[in-house]
């Protein structure tokens, strides 16, 4: 294999066999996960798709391919609805992981129609734009309250102090669980997300299982409470749907709440942190890029494009097929590289430049197709409110130290964002 190198000849974290298009990249190498973009640009210069040896699947880099594959119904998030484990040579999950997969397997993110359609239709009522817009005053108030707590200090770790509390409190209140339990919700979520990390350990698996059990027990207690005393929240709405015979089991209800709590904050936290970091590093004037509602919306979209919080999304081939000249057998997995697609120069001029004034072309930060992020309107609203308020309230905001990304390639977010003003 040949070493990967940038256009200027600088060596990069990876090797490629040009003849077979097989690539070796250690996703836990800091040289890669701190900045994966140059690695993918070097690969893109040679091929639009490559076989990632460590993941054992074909991956697509270009925006057109990633967009098409999100929508291609020959691929899906689950496979056991069209094939057996024996047919695919897929082993049963390890017994110690059963509690996690008992929950995860019921998630709408992991299902295909008709189950996915049924679950998403029930939940979508709470996430249409007109419903989300009602949350604007609460988000504004929360943003100011959080800055009130830190303003006199002159410095803060912004992920913990600002980026994380807003989405977790908002989604908790939307569901109808106590916002003061946010530390527990965040802890359970982080441990569960560890199951999707490449190279996970048995300790990470055990932590995810214990978090799943604790999270489920916590939510069941609120479901029991809401059955006897409904409120104006999403748990009550889902219970009403279940009791009206809309085929939502209690286990599905619990899993849906866990998914919304996890997905409802994880992406927004990292999109906010990555966006603030980028704005501070580029030195753009917040008064300009947040100078109007249109400018703010464009700036947030550019943050999501330039350094998105989710970089990798996998799907199964649901039948034998050919895509892009690559043969897939039923059950083969394909990797969609969202971060790379959002830097595709064929779609975005000067794609490696952060430019909020660029012509708005849809990016892929929230996915596409039937699994397009149901919380995208809420995430956008939270960022459009919280980021301008941050820069307005703290006009001398600056980086106190160089920020580093976490060792987690899939979910691309900062370990910490230490700032001063």
mmCIF file of C-alpha atoms in Angstrom:
data_model
loop_
_atom_site.group_PDB
_atom_site.id
_atom_site.type_symbol
_atom_site.label_atom_id
_atom_site.label_comp_id
_atom_site.label_asym_id
_atom_site.label_seq_id
_atom_site.Cartn_x
_atom_site.Cartn_y
_atom_site.Cartn_z
ATOM 1 C CA UNK A 1 0.000 0.000 0.000
ATOM 2 C CA UNK A 2 1.079 3.570 -0.678
ATOM 3 C CA UNK A 3 1.076 6.284 1.961
ATOM 4 C CA UNK A 4 -1.644 8.871 1.544
ATOM 5 C CA UNK A 5 -0.413 12.407 1.093
ATOM 6 C CA UNK A 6 -1.956 15.838 0.638
ATOM 7 C CA UNK A 7 -1.600 17.870 -2.545
ATOM 8 C CA UNK A 8 1.439 19.599 -1.041
ATOM 9 C CA UNK A 9 3.099 16.255 -0.376
ATOM 10 C CA UNK A 10 2.451 16.276 3.371
ATOM 11 C CA UNK A 11 1.952 12.697 4.655
ATOM 12 C CA UNK A 12 -1.514 11.849 5.963
ATOM 13 C CA UNK A 13 -2.890 9.217 8.331
ATOM 14 C CA UNK A 14 -3.702 6.398 5.939
ATOM 15 C CA UNK A 15 -2.554 4.059 3.181
ATOM 16 C CA UNK A 16 -4.162 3.109 -0.129
ATOM 17 C CA UNK A 17 -3.825 0.294 -2.628
ATOM 18 C CA UNK A 18 -4.610 2.153 -5.825
ATOM 19 C CA UNK A 19 -5.345 -0.998 -7.825
ATOM 20 C CA UNK A 20 -7.968 -2.412 -5.437
ATOM 21 C CA UNK A 21 -9.047 0.920 -3.892
ATOM 22 C CA UNK A 22 -8.558 -0.626 -0.451
ATOM 23 C CA UNK A 23 -7.660 1.930 2.202
ATOM 24 C CA UNK A 24 -6.321 1.503 5.714
ATOM 25 C CA UNK A 25 -7.223 4.258 8.177
ATOM 26 C CA UNK A 26 -7.030 3.876 11.940
ATOM 27 C CA UNK A 27 -10.052 5.880 13.112
ATOM 28 C CA UNK A 28 -8.487 6.147 16.578
ATOM 29 C CA UNK A 29 -5.323 7.809 15.295
ATOM 30 C CA UNK A 30 -5.363 11.451 16.518
ATOM 31 C CA UNK A 31 -3.752 12.494 13.256
ATOM 32 C CA UNK A 32 -6.969 11.313 11.601
ATOM 33 C CA UNK A 33 -9.828 12.102 13.963
ATOM 34 C CA UNK A 34 -8.527 15.576 14.811
ATOM 35 C CA UNK A 35 -8.894 16.515 11.128
ATOM 36 C CA UNK A 36 -10.206 13.800 8.797
ATOM 37 C CA UNK A 37 -10.928 16.148 5.909
ATOM 38 C CA UNK A 38 -7.478 16.155 4.235
ATOM 39 C CA UNK A 39 -7.428 12.345 4.337
ATOM 40 C CA UNK A 40 -10.693 12.124 2.452
ATOM 41 C CA UNK A 41 -9.658 14.809 -0.024
ATOM 42 C CA UNK A 42 -6.540 12.820 -0.845
ATOM 43 C CA UNK A 43 -8.664 9.704 -1.392
ATOM 44 C CA UNK A 44 -11.234 11.648 -3.435
ATOM 45 C CA UNK A 45 -8.477 12.777 -5.785
ATOM 46 C CA UNK A 46 -7.925 9.087 -6.592
ATOM 47 C CA UNK A 47 -11.379 7.510 -6.346
ATOM 48 C CA UNK A 48 -14.977 8.444 -5.411
ATOM 49 C CA UNK A 49 -15.374 5.224 -3.391
ATOM 50 C CA UNK A 50 -12.989 3.068 -1.403
ATOM 51 C CA UNK A 51 -12.991 -0.080 0.705
ATOM 52 C CA UNK A 52 -12.179 0.833 4.321
ATOM 53 C CA UNK A 53 -10.329 -2.218 5.562
ATOM 54 C CA UNK A 54 -10.767 -1.561 9.281
ATOM 55 C CA UNK A 55 -14.548 -1.259 8.846
ATOM 56 C CA UNK A 56 -14.753 -3.927 6.132
ATOM 57 C CA UNK A 57 -17.113 -2.001 3.890
ATOM 58 C CA UNK A 58 -17.210 0.228 0.824
ATOM 59 C CA UNK A 59 -17.466 3.947 1.556
ATOM 60 C CA UNK A 60 -18.642 6.798 -0.650
ATOM 61 C CA UNK A 61 -17.201 10.303 -0.444
ATOM 62 C CA UNK A 62 -18.978 12.446 -3.006
ATOM 63 C CA UNK A 63 -22.123 14.439 -2.266
ATOM 64 C CA UNK A 64 -24.093 13.082 -5.230
ATOM 65 C CA UNK A 65 -23.392 9.474 -4.237
ATOM 66 C CA UNK A 66 -24.068 9.996 -0.529
ATOM 67 C CA UNK A 67 -27.283 11.863 -1.327
ATOM 68 C CA UNK A 68 -28.412 9.146 -3.753
ATOM 69 C CA UNK A 69 -27.587 6.323 -1.347
ATOM 70 C CA UNK A 70 -29.546 7.960 1.463
ATOM 71 C CA UNK A 71 -32.578 7.761 -0.831
ATOM 72 C CA UNK A 72 -31.923 4.443 -2.582
ATOM 73 C CA UNK A 73 -34.555 2.018 -1.290
ATOM 74 C CA UNK A 74 -32.330 -0.919 -2.208
ATOM 75 C CA UNK A 75 -30.368 0.001 0.921
ATOM 76 C CA UNK A 76 -31.714 0.177 4.459
ATOM 77 C CA UNK A 77 -30.876 0.455 8.138
ATOM 78 C CA UNK A 78 -32.004 -3.079 8.992
ATOM 79 C CA UNK A 79 -31.476 -6.361 7.198
ATOM 80 C CA UNK A 80 -33.162 -9.099 9.236
ATOM 81 C CA UNK A 81 -36.577 -8.231 7.781
ATOM 82 C CA UNK A 82 -35.393 -9.562 4.395
ATOM 83 C CA UNK A 83 -32.863 -12.243 5.396
ATOM 84 C CA UNK A 84 -32.049 -14.565 8.281
ATOM 85 C CA UNK A 85 -28.883 -14.514 10.337
ATOM 86 C CA UNK A 86 -28.059 -17.974 8.983
ATOM 87 C CA UNK A 87 -28.439 -16.777 5.393
ATOM 88 C CA UNK A 88 -26.132 -13.828 6.049
ATOM 89 C CA UNK A 89 -23.647 -15.625 8.282
ATOM 90 C CA UNK A 90 -24.440 -13.048 10.960
ATOM 91 C CA UNK A 91 -23.850 -14.274 14.519
ATOM 92 C CA UNK A 92 -26.301 -13.617 17.340
ATOM 93 C CA UNK A 93 -25.353 -10.651 19.542
ATOM 94 C CA UNK A 94 -23.295 -11.573 22.581
ATOM 95 C CA UNK A 95 -25.602 -12.404 25.535
ATOM 96 C CA UNK A 96 -24.270 -9.540 27.641
ATOM 97 C CA UNK A 97 -25.441 -7.063 24.955
ATOM 98 C CA UNK A 98 -29.039 -8.287 24.826
ATOM 99 C CA UNK A 99 -30.491 -5.481 27.013
ATOM 100 C CA UNK A 100 -28.963 -2.857 24.729
ATOM 101 C CA UNK A 101 -30.146 -4.450 21.490
ATOM 102 C CA UNK A 102 -33.602 -5.194 22.910
ATOM 103 C CA UNK A 103 -34.008 -1.413 23.086
ATOM 104 C CA UNK A 104 -31.953 -0.366 20.066
ATOM 105 C CA UNK A 105 -33.706 -2.790 17.717
ATOM 106 C CA UNK A 106 -37.017 -0.992 18.302
ATOM 107 C CA UNK A 107 -35.651 2.435 17.340
ATOM 108 C CA UNK A 108 -37.160 4.033 14.251
ATOM 109 C CA UNK A 109 -33.588 4.896 13.225
ATOM 110 C CA UNK A 110 -32.885 1.164 12.912
ATOM 111 C CA UNK A 111 -36.136 0.162 11.180
ATOM 112 C CA UNK A 112 -37.440 0.165 7.643
ATOM 113 C CA UNK A 113 -41.031 0.535 6.352
ATOM 114 C CA UNK A 114 -43.679 -0.280 7.314
ATOM 115 C CA UNK A 115 -42.493 -0.190 10.953
ATOM 116 C CA UNK A 116 -40.402 2.938 10.425
ATOM 117 C CA UNK A 117 -43.317 4.714 8.749
ATOM 118 C CA UNK A 118 -45.653 3.938 11.644
ATOM 119 C CA UNK A 119 -43.228 5.120 14.329
ATOM 120 C CA UNK A 120 -42.092 8.244 12.504
ATOM 121 C CA UNK A 121 -45.640 9.311 11.675
ATOM 122 C CA UNK A 122 -46.545 9.257 15.369
ATOM 123 C CA UNK A 123 -43.506 11.236 16.470
ATOM 124 C CA UNK A 124 -43.418 13.675 13.561
ATOM 125 C CA UNK A 125 -46.435 15.550 14.895
ATOM 126 C CA UNK A 126 -44.259 17.069 17.608
ATOM 127 C CA UNK A 127 -41.422 18.085 15.277
ATOM 128 C CA UNK A 128 -43.089 19.968 12.461
ATOM 129 C CA UNK A 129 -41.735 23.495 12.110
ATOM 130 C CA UNK A 130 -44.817 25.281 13.460
ATOM 131 C CA UNK A 131 -44.654 23.211 16.648
ATOM 132 C CA UNK A 132 -40.919 23.764 17.073
ATOM 133 C CA UNK A 133 -41.225 27.533 16.589
ATOM 134 C CA UNK A 134 -43.305 27.660 19.782
ATOM 135 C CA UNK A 135 -40.113 26.789 21.682
ATOM 136 C CA UNK A 136 -38.292 29.979 20.620
ATOM 137 C CA UNK A 137 -39.014 32.002 23.820
ATOM 138 C CA UNK A 138 -37.915 29.102 26.045
ATOM 139 C CA UNK A 139 -34.653 28.642 24.125
ATOM 140 C CA UNK A 140 -33.918 32.376 24.268
ATOM 141 C CA UNK A 141 -34.569 32.491 28.005
ATOM 142 C CA UNK A 142 -32.426 29.437 28.645
ATOM 143 C CA UNK A 143 -29.521 30.840 26.611
ATOM 144 C CA UNK A 144 -29.529 34.072 28.631
ATOM 145 C CA UNK A 145 -29.812 32.189 31.932
ATOM 146 C CA UNK A 146 -26.764 30.080 31.104
ATOM 147 C CA UNK A 147 -24.684 33.125 30.155
ATOM 148 C CA UNK A 148 -25.818 34.894 33.328
ATOM 149 C CA UNK A 149 -24.196 32.063 35.292
ATOM 150 C CA UNK A 150 -20.775 32.400 33.649
ATOM 151 C CA UNK A 151 -20.510 36.025 32.493
ATOM 152 C CA UNK A 152 -18.706 37.317 35.601
ATOM 153 C CA UNK A 153 -16.141 34.495 35.509
ATOM 154 C CA UNK A 154 -14.472 35.746 32.338
ATOM 155 C CA UNK A 155 -13.823 32.203 31.108
ATOM 156 C CA UNK A 156 -15.627 28.879 30.729
ATOM 157 C CA UNK A 157 -15.580 25.446 29.184
ATOM 158 C CA UNK A 158 -18.324 26.182 26.706
ATOM 159 C CA UNK A 159 -19.478 22.655 25.847
ATOM 160 C CA UNK A 160 -20.449 21.873 29.424
ATOM 161 C CA UNK A 161 -21.549 25.396 30.351
ATOM 162 C CA UNK A 162 -23.556 26.328 27.254
ATOM 163 C CA UNK A 163 -23.646 23.991 24.242
ATOM 164 C CA UNK A 164 -24.817 20.891 26.136
ATOM 165 C CA UNK A 165 -27.468 22.244 28.538
ATOM 166 C CA UNK A 166 -29.645 23.963 25.926
ATOM 167 C CA UNK A 167 -30.600 20.969 23.739
ATOM 168 C CA UNK A 168 -30.839 18.480 26.607
ATOM 169 C CA UNK A 169 -33.103 20.754 28.672
ATOM 170 C CA UNK A 170 -35.278 21.563 25.651
ATOM 171 C CA UNK A 171 -35.756 17.936 24.587
ATOM 172 C CA UNK A 172 -36.358 16.854 28.200
ATOM 173 C CA UNK A 173 -39.067 19.484 28.628
ATOM 174 C CA UNK A 174 -40.575 18.613 25.251
ATOM 175 C CA UNK A 175 -40.837 14.973 26.284
ATOM 176 C CA UNK A 176 -42.003 15.800 29.790
ATOM 177 C CA UNK A 177 -39.165 14.611 32.018
ATOM 178 C CA UNK A 178 -37.449 16.780 34.663
ATOM 179 C CA UNK A 179 -34.790 19.059 33.219
ATOM 180 C CA UNK A 180 -32.876 18.825 36.511
ATOM 181 C CA UNK A 181 -32.100 15.220 35.574
ATOM 182 C CA UNK A 182 -30.057 16.509 32.607
ATOM 183 C CA UNK A 183 -26.733 15.242 34.053
ATOM 184 C CA UNK A 184 -28.154 11.716 34.218
ATOM 185 C CA UNK A 185 -29.640 11.974 30.743
ATOM 186 C CA UNK A 186 -26.306 13.135 29.329
ATOM 187 C CA UNK A 187 -24.395 10.388 31.130
ATOM 188 C CA UNK A 188 -26.745 7.654 29.902
ATOM 189 C CA UNK A 189 -26.689 9.038 26.381
ATOM 190 C CA UNK A 190 -22.897 9.258 26.182
ATOM 191 C CA UNK A 191 -22.512 5.699 27.420
ATOM 192 C CA UNK A 192 -25.074 4.351 24.957
ATOM 193 C CA UNK A 193 -23.501 6.216 22.029
ATOM 194 C CA UNK A 194 -20.260 4.386 22.832
ATOM 195 C CA UNK A 195 -21.820 1.289 21.236
ATOM 196 C CA UNK A 196 -21.494 2.907 17.814
ATOM 197 C CA UNK A 197 -17.816 3.758 18.226
ATOM 198 C CA UNK A 198 -15.237 1.854 16.235
ATOM 199 C CA UNK A 199 -12.981 -0.296 18.406
ATOM 200 C CA UNK A 200 -15.295 -0.322 21.405
ATOM 201 C CA UNK A 201 -14.175 -2.309 24.438
ATOM 202 C CA UNK A 202 -16.012 -4.689 26.781
ATOM 203 C CA UNK A 203 -15.958 -1.935 29.416
ATOM 204 C CA UNK A 204 -17.713 0.406 26.962
ATOM 205 C CA UNK A 205 -20.273 -2.295 26.183
ATOM 206 C CA UNK A 206 -20.992 -2.920 29.859
ATOM 207 C CA UNK A 207 -21.354 0.823 30.433
ATOM 208 C CA UNK A 208 -23.809 1.070 27.524
ATOM 209 C CA UNK A 209 -25.897 -1.822 28.829
ATOM 210 C CA UNK A 210 -26.103 -0.402 32.349
ATOM 211 C CA UNK A 211 -27.042 3.004 30.923
ATOM 212 C CA UNK A 212 -29.738 1.408 28.758
ATOM 213 C CA UNK A 213 -31.287 -0.333 31.756
ATOM 214 C CA UNK A 214 -31.165 2.799 33.921
ATOM 215 C CA UNK A 215 -32.546 4.993 31.137
ATOM 216 C CA UNK A 216 -35.397 2.542 30.452
ATOM 217 C CA UNK A 217 -36.354 2.267 34.124
ATOM 218 C CA UNK A 218 -36.322 6.056 34.478
ATOM 219 C CA UNK A 219 -38.633 6.531 31.488
ATOM 220 C CA UNK A 220 -41.005 3.723 32.473
ATOM 221 C CA UNK A 221 -41.669 5.507 35.742
ATOM 222 C CA UNK A 222 -42.720 8.635 33.820
ATOM 223 C CA UNK A 223 -44.854 6.623 31.416
ATOM 224 C CA UNK A 224 -46.690 5.107 34.389
ATOM 225 C CA UNK A 225 -47.152 8.564 35.881
ATOM 226 C CA UNK A 226 -48.437 10.067 32.625
ATOM 227 C CA UNK A 227 -50.936 7.240 32.102
ATOM 228 C CA UNK A 228 -52.725 8.426 35.214
ATOM 229 C CA UNK A 229 -52.027 12.120 34.789
ATOM 230 C CA UNK A 230 -51.562 13.209 31.151
ATOM 231 C CA UNK A 231 -49.784 16.497 30.472
ATOM 232 C CA UNK A 232 -48.942 18.684 27.483
ATOM 233 C CA UNK A 233 -45.833 16.737 26.532
ATOM 234 C CA UNK A 234 -44.656 14.171 24.009
ATOM 235 C CA UNK A 235 -44.786 11.198 26.382
ATOM 236 C CA UNK A 236 -48.479 11.879 26.967
ATOM 237 C CA UNK A 237 -49.023 12.266 23.210
ATOM 238 C CA UNK A 238 -47.372 8.908 22.518
ATOM 239 C CA UNK A 239 -49.344 7.218 25.297
ATOM 240 C CA UNK A 240 -52.563 8.583 23.802
ATOM 241 C CA UNK A 241 -51.539 7.189 20.416
ATOM 242 C CA UNK A 242 -50.814 3.804 21.972
ATOM 243 C CA UNK A 243 -54.132 3.722 23.795
ATOM 244 C CA UNK A 244 -55.974 4.757 20.619
ATOM 245 C CA UNK A 245 -54.732 1.563 18.984
ATOM 246 C CA UNK A 246 -52.112 3.152 16.723
ATOM 247 C CA UNK A 247 -49.843 0.159 17.274
ATOM 248 C CA UNK A 248 -47.210 1.696 19.513
ATOM 249 C CA UNK A 249 -46.152 -0.739 22.212
ATOM 250 C CA UNK A 250 -44.808 0.460 25.543
ATOM 251 C CA UNK A 251 -41.357 -0.887 24.642
ATOM 252 C CA UNK A 252 -41.467 1.090 21.393
ATOM 253 C CA UNK A 253 -42.574 4.144 23.345
ATOM 254 C CA UNK A 254 -39.613 3.819 25.731
ATOM 255 C CA UNK A 255 -37.155 3.291 22.876
ATOM 256 C CA UNK A 256 -38.577 6.277 20.990
ATOM 257 C CA UNK A 257 -38.106 8.516 24.024
ATOM 258 C CA UNK A 258 -34.517 7.301 24.443
ATOM 259 C CA UNK A 259 -33.806 7.946 20.754
ATOM 260 C CA UNK A 260 -35.257 11.461 20.925
ATOM 261 C CA UNK A 261 -33.319 12.309 24.079
ATOM 262 C CA UNK A 262 -30.069 10.932 22.653
ATOM 263 C CA UNK A 263 -30.399 12.260 19.114
ATOM 264 C CA UNK A 264 -32.159 15.398 20.327
ATOM 265 C CA UNK A 265 -29.054 16.753 21.985
ATOM 266 C CA UNK A 266 -25.975 14.835 20.754
ATOM 267 C CA UNK A 267 -25.831 16.386 17.291
ATOM 268 C CA UNK A 268 -26.775 19.903 18.422
ATOM 269 C CA UNK A 269 -24.145 19.978 21.165
ATOM 270 C CA UNK A 270 -21.360 19.136 18.740
ATOM 271 C CA UNK A 271 -22.694 21.244 15.879
ATOM 272 C CA UNK A 272 -22.761 24.230 18.237
ATOM 273 C CA UNK A 273 -19.303 23.559 19.643
ATOM 274 C CA UNK A 274 -17.800 22.975 16.205
ATOM 275 C CA UNK A 275 -19.504 26.087 14.856
ATOM 276 C CA UNK A 276 -18.359 28.403 17.659
ATOM 277 C CA UNK A 277 -14.813 27.050 17.309
ATOM 278 C CA UNK A 278 -14.830 27.686 13.562
ATOM 279 C CA UNK A 279 -16.163 31.241 13.885
ATOM 280 C CA UNK A 280 -13.543 32.092 16.521
ATOM 281 C CA UNK A 281 -10.729 30.589 14.452
ATOM 282 C CA UNK A 282 -11.729 32.324 11.227
ATOM 283 C CA UNK A 283 -12.157 35.694 12.928
ATOM 284 C CA UNK A 284 -15.373 36.569 11.083
ATOM 285 C CA UNK A 285 -17.376 39.418 12.574
ATOM 286 C CA UNK A 286 -20.361 38.010 14.518
ATOM 287 C CA UNK A 287 -22.216 41.294 14.005
ATOM 288 C CA UNK A 288 -22.122 40.608 10.258
ATOM 289 C CA UNK A 289 -22.694 36.859 10.087
ATOM 290 C CA UNK A 290 -25.512 37.103 12.660
ATOM 291 C CA UNK A 291 -26.677 40.528 11.494
ATOM 292 C CA UNK A 292 -30.113 39.427 10.283
ATOM 293 C CA UNK A 293 -32.370 36.390 10.383
ATOM 294 C CA UNK A 294 -31.297 35.416 6.856
ATOM 295 C CA UNK A 295 -27.602 35.886 7.637
ATOM 296 C CA UNK A 296 -27.977 33.842 10.816
ATOM 297 C CA UNK A 297 -29.728 30.993 9.008
ATOM 298 C CA UNK A 298 -27.006 30.985 6.334
ATOM 299 C CA UNK A 299 -24.252 30.983 8.958
ATOM 300 C CA UNK A 300 -25.786 28.022 10.779
ATOM 301 C CA UNK A 301 -26.116 26.069 7.524
ATOM 302 C CA UNK A 302 -22.475 26.781 6.756
ATOM 303 C CA UNK A 303 -21.477 25.581 10.246
ATOM 304 C CA UNK A 304 -23.398 22.367 9.626
ATOM 305 C CA UNK A 305 -21.809 21.915 6.216
ATOM 306 C CA UNK A 306 -18.273 22.826 7.133
ATOM 307 C CA UNK A 307 -17.826 20.729 10.281
ATOM 308 C CA UNK A 308 -20.892 18.508 10.827
ATOM 309 C CA UNK A 309 -21.434 16.544 14.041
ATOM 310 C CA UNK A 310 -22.098 13.185 12.321
ATOM 311 C CA UNK A 311 -19.501 11.922 9.875
ATOM 312 C CA UNK A 312 -20.452 8.322 9.189
ATOM 313 C CA UNK A 313 -23.764 6.563 8.514
ATOM 314 C CA UNK A 314 -23.990 2.886 7.513
ATOM 315 C CA UNK A 315 -26.680 1.036 5.573
ATOM 316 C CA UNK A 316 -27.263 -2.538 4.398
ATOM 317 C CA UNK A 317 -27.781 -3.704 0.829
ATOM 318 C CA UNK A 318 -31.259 -5.247 0.893
ATOM 319 C CA UNK A 319 -30.664 -7.235 -2.306
ATOM 320 C CA UNK A 320 -27.858 -8.193 -4.658
ATOM 321 C CA UNK A 321 -27.086 -5.100 -6.717
ATOM 322 C CA UNK A 322 -24.471 -2.963 -8.420
ATOM 323 C CA UNK A 323 -23.857 0.654 -7.446
ATOM 324 C CA UNK A 324 -21.149 2.801 -8.984
ATOM 325 C CA UNK A 325 -19.575 -0.240 -10.585
ATOM 326 C CA UNK A 326 -19.231 -1.967 -7.217
ATOM 327 C CA UNK A 327 -21.132 -5.241 -6.717
ATOM 328 C CA UNK A 328 -22.977 -5.626 -3.407
ATOM 329 C CA UNK A 329 -24.479 -8.811 -2.005
ATOM 330 C CA UNK A 330 -27.551 -8.786 0.183
ATOM 331 C CA UNK A 331 -26.393 -7.964 3.710
ATOM 332 C CA UNK A 332 -23.246 -6.070 2.699
ATOM 333 C CA UNK A 333 -22.842 -2.754 4.489
ATOM 334 C CA UNK A 334 -22.035 0.563 2.831
ATOM 335 C CA UNK A 335 -20.571 3.636 4.528
ATOM 336 C CA UNK A 336 -21.854 7.130 3.738
ATOM 337 C CA UNK A 337 -19.214 9.704 4.673
ATOM 338 C CA UNK A 338 -21.209 12.813 5.506
ATOM 339 C CA UNK A 339 -18.244 14.966 6.519
ATOM 340 C CA UNK A 340 -16.474 14.193 3.254
ATOM 341 C CA UNK A 341 -19.633 14.753 1.183
ATOM 342 C CA UNK A 342 -20.104 18.187 2.779
ATOM 343 C CA UNK A 343 -16.615 19.154 1.572
ATOM 344 C CA UNK A 344 -17.131 17.874 -1.979
ATOM 345 C CA UNK A 345 -15.699 20.545 -4.324
ATOM 346 C CA UNK A 346 -18.004 19.334 -7.104
ATOM 347 C CA UNK A 347 -20.964 20.613 -5.076
ATOM 348 C CA UNK A 348 -19.473 23.393 -2.944
ATOM 349 C CA UNK A 349 -17.072 25.952 -4.430
ATOM 350 C CA UNK A 350 -13.925 26.286 -2.302
ATOM 351 C CA UNK A 351 -15.390 23.576 -0.099
ATOM 352 C CA UNK A 352 -12.602 23.687 2.469
ATOM 353 C CA UNK A 353 -13.305 27.371 3.181
ATOM 354 C CA UNK A 354 -15.811 28.503 5.826
ATOM 355 C CA UNK A 355 -17.968 31.043 4.026
ATOM 356 C CA UNK A 356 -21.407 31.943 5.451
ATOM 357 C CA UNK A 357 -22.072 34.135 2.411
ATOM 358 C CA UNK A 358 -21.848 31.246 -0.062
ATOM 359 C CA UNK A 359 -24.876 30.409 -2.197
ATOM 360 C CA UNK A 360 -27.098 28.093 -0.195
ATOM 361 C CA UNK A 361 -26.928 24.531 -1.522
ATOM 362 C CA UNK A 362 -28.403 21.743 0.590
ATOM 363 C CA UNK A 363 -25.795 19.967 2.702
ATOM 364 C CA UNK A 364 -26.049 16.455 4.111
ATOM 365 C CA UNK A 365 -25.445 17.110 7.806
ATOM 366 C CA UNK A 366 -28.900 15.776 8.726
ATOM 367 C CA UNK A 367 -28.859 12.863 6.280
ATOM 368 C CA UNK A 368 -31.545 12.282 3.688
ATOM 369 C CA UNK A 369 -34.351 10.056 2.552
ATOM 370 C CA UNK A 370 -36.767 8.458 4.998
ATOM 371 C CA UNK A 371 -34.175 8.637 7.784
ATOM 372 C CA UNK A 372 -33.607 12.382 7.449
ATOM 373 C CA UNK A 373 -33.137 13.676 10.991
ATOM 374 C CA UNK A 374 -36.587 14.232 12.489
ATOM 375 C CA UNK A 375 -35.112 16.802 14.883
ATOM 376 C CA UNK A 376 -33.470 18.965 12.200
ATOM 377 C CA UNK A 377 -35.931 21.883 12.626
ATOM 378 C CA UNK A 378 -35.318 21.884 16.388
ATOM 379 C CA UNK A 379 -31.525 21.673 16.027
ATOM 380 C CA UNK A 380 -31.500 24.539 13.548
ATOM 381 C CA UNK A 381 -33.707 26.686 15.777
ATOM 382 C CA UNK A 382 -31.552 26.046 18.841
ATOM 383 C CA UNK A 383 -28.395 27.018 16.961
ATOM 384 C CA UNK A 384 -30.001 30.047 15.293
ATOM 385 C CA UNK A 385 -30.991 31.357 18.716
ATOM 386 C CA UNK A 386 -28.127 30.283 20.984
ATOM 387 C CA UNK A 387 -25.128 31.194 18.832
ATOM 388 C CA UNK A 388 -26.049 34.847 18.129
ATOM 389 C CA UNK A 389 -26.962 35.357 21.800
ATOM 390 C CA UNK A 390 -23.588 33.934 22.846
ATOM 391 C CA UNK A 391 -21.650 36.385 20.672
ATOM 392 C CA UNK A 392 -23.914 39.322 21.538
ATOM 393 C CA UNK A 393 -23.592 38.774 25.268
ATOM 394 C CA UNK A 394 -19.856 38.020 25.168
ATOM 395 C CA UNK A 395 -18.518 40.258 22.365
ATOM 396 C CA UNK A 396 -14.849 39.716 23.294
ATOM 397 C CA UNK A 397 -15.213 35.921 23.196
ATOM 398 C CA UNK A 398 -11.965 34.177 22.208
ATOM 399 C CA UNK A 399 -10.323 30.776 22.432
ATOM 400 C CA UNK A 400 -8.403 30.275 25.676
ATOM 401 C CA UNK A 401 -6.603 27.200 24.314
ATOM 402 C CA UNK A 402 -6.507 25.157 21.146
ATOM 403 C CA UNK A 403 -9.611 22.927 21.084
ATOM 404 C CA UNK A 404 -9.232 19.193 20.469
ATOM 405 C CA UNK A 405 -11.768 16.741 19.094
ATOM 406 C CA UNK A 406 -12.867 13.650 20.988
ATOM 407 C CA UNK A 407 -11.599 10.198 20.073
ATOM 408 C CA UNK A 408 -14.810 9.308 18.261
ATOM 409 C CA UNK A 409 -14.729 9.548 14.495
ATOM 410 C CA UNK A 410 -18.459 8.831 13.913
ATOM 411 C CA UNK A 411 -19.662 11.652 16.186
ATOM 412 C CA UNK A 412 -17.330 14.518 15.386
ATOM 413 C CA UNK A 413 -17.292 16.862 18.350
ATOM 414 C CA UNK A 414 -14.924 18.656 20.698
ATOM 415 C CA UNK A 415 -13.536 17.217 23.899
ATOM 416 C CA UNK A 416 -13.790 20.715 25.337
ATOM 417 C CA UNK A 417 -14.088 24.329 24.173
ATOM 418 C CA UNK A 418 -12.256 26.565 26.633
ATOM 419 C CA UNK A 419 -12.906 30.226 25.976
ATOM 420 C CA UNK A 420 -12.332 33.572 27.657
ATOM 421 C CA UNK A 421 -13.737 37.110 27.257
#
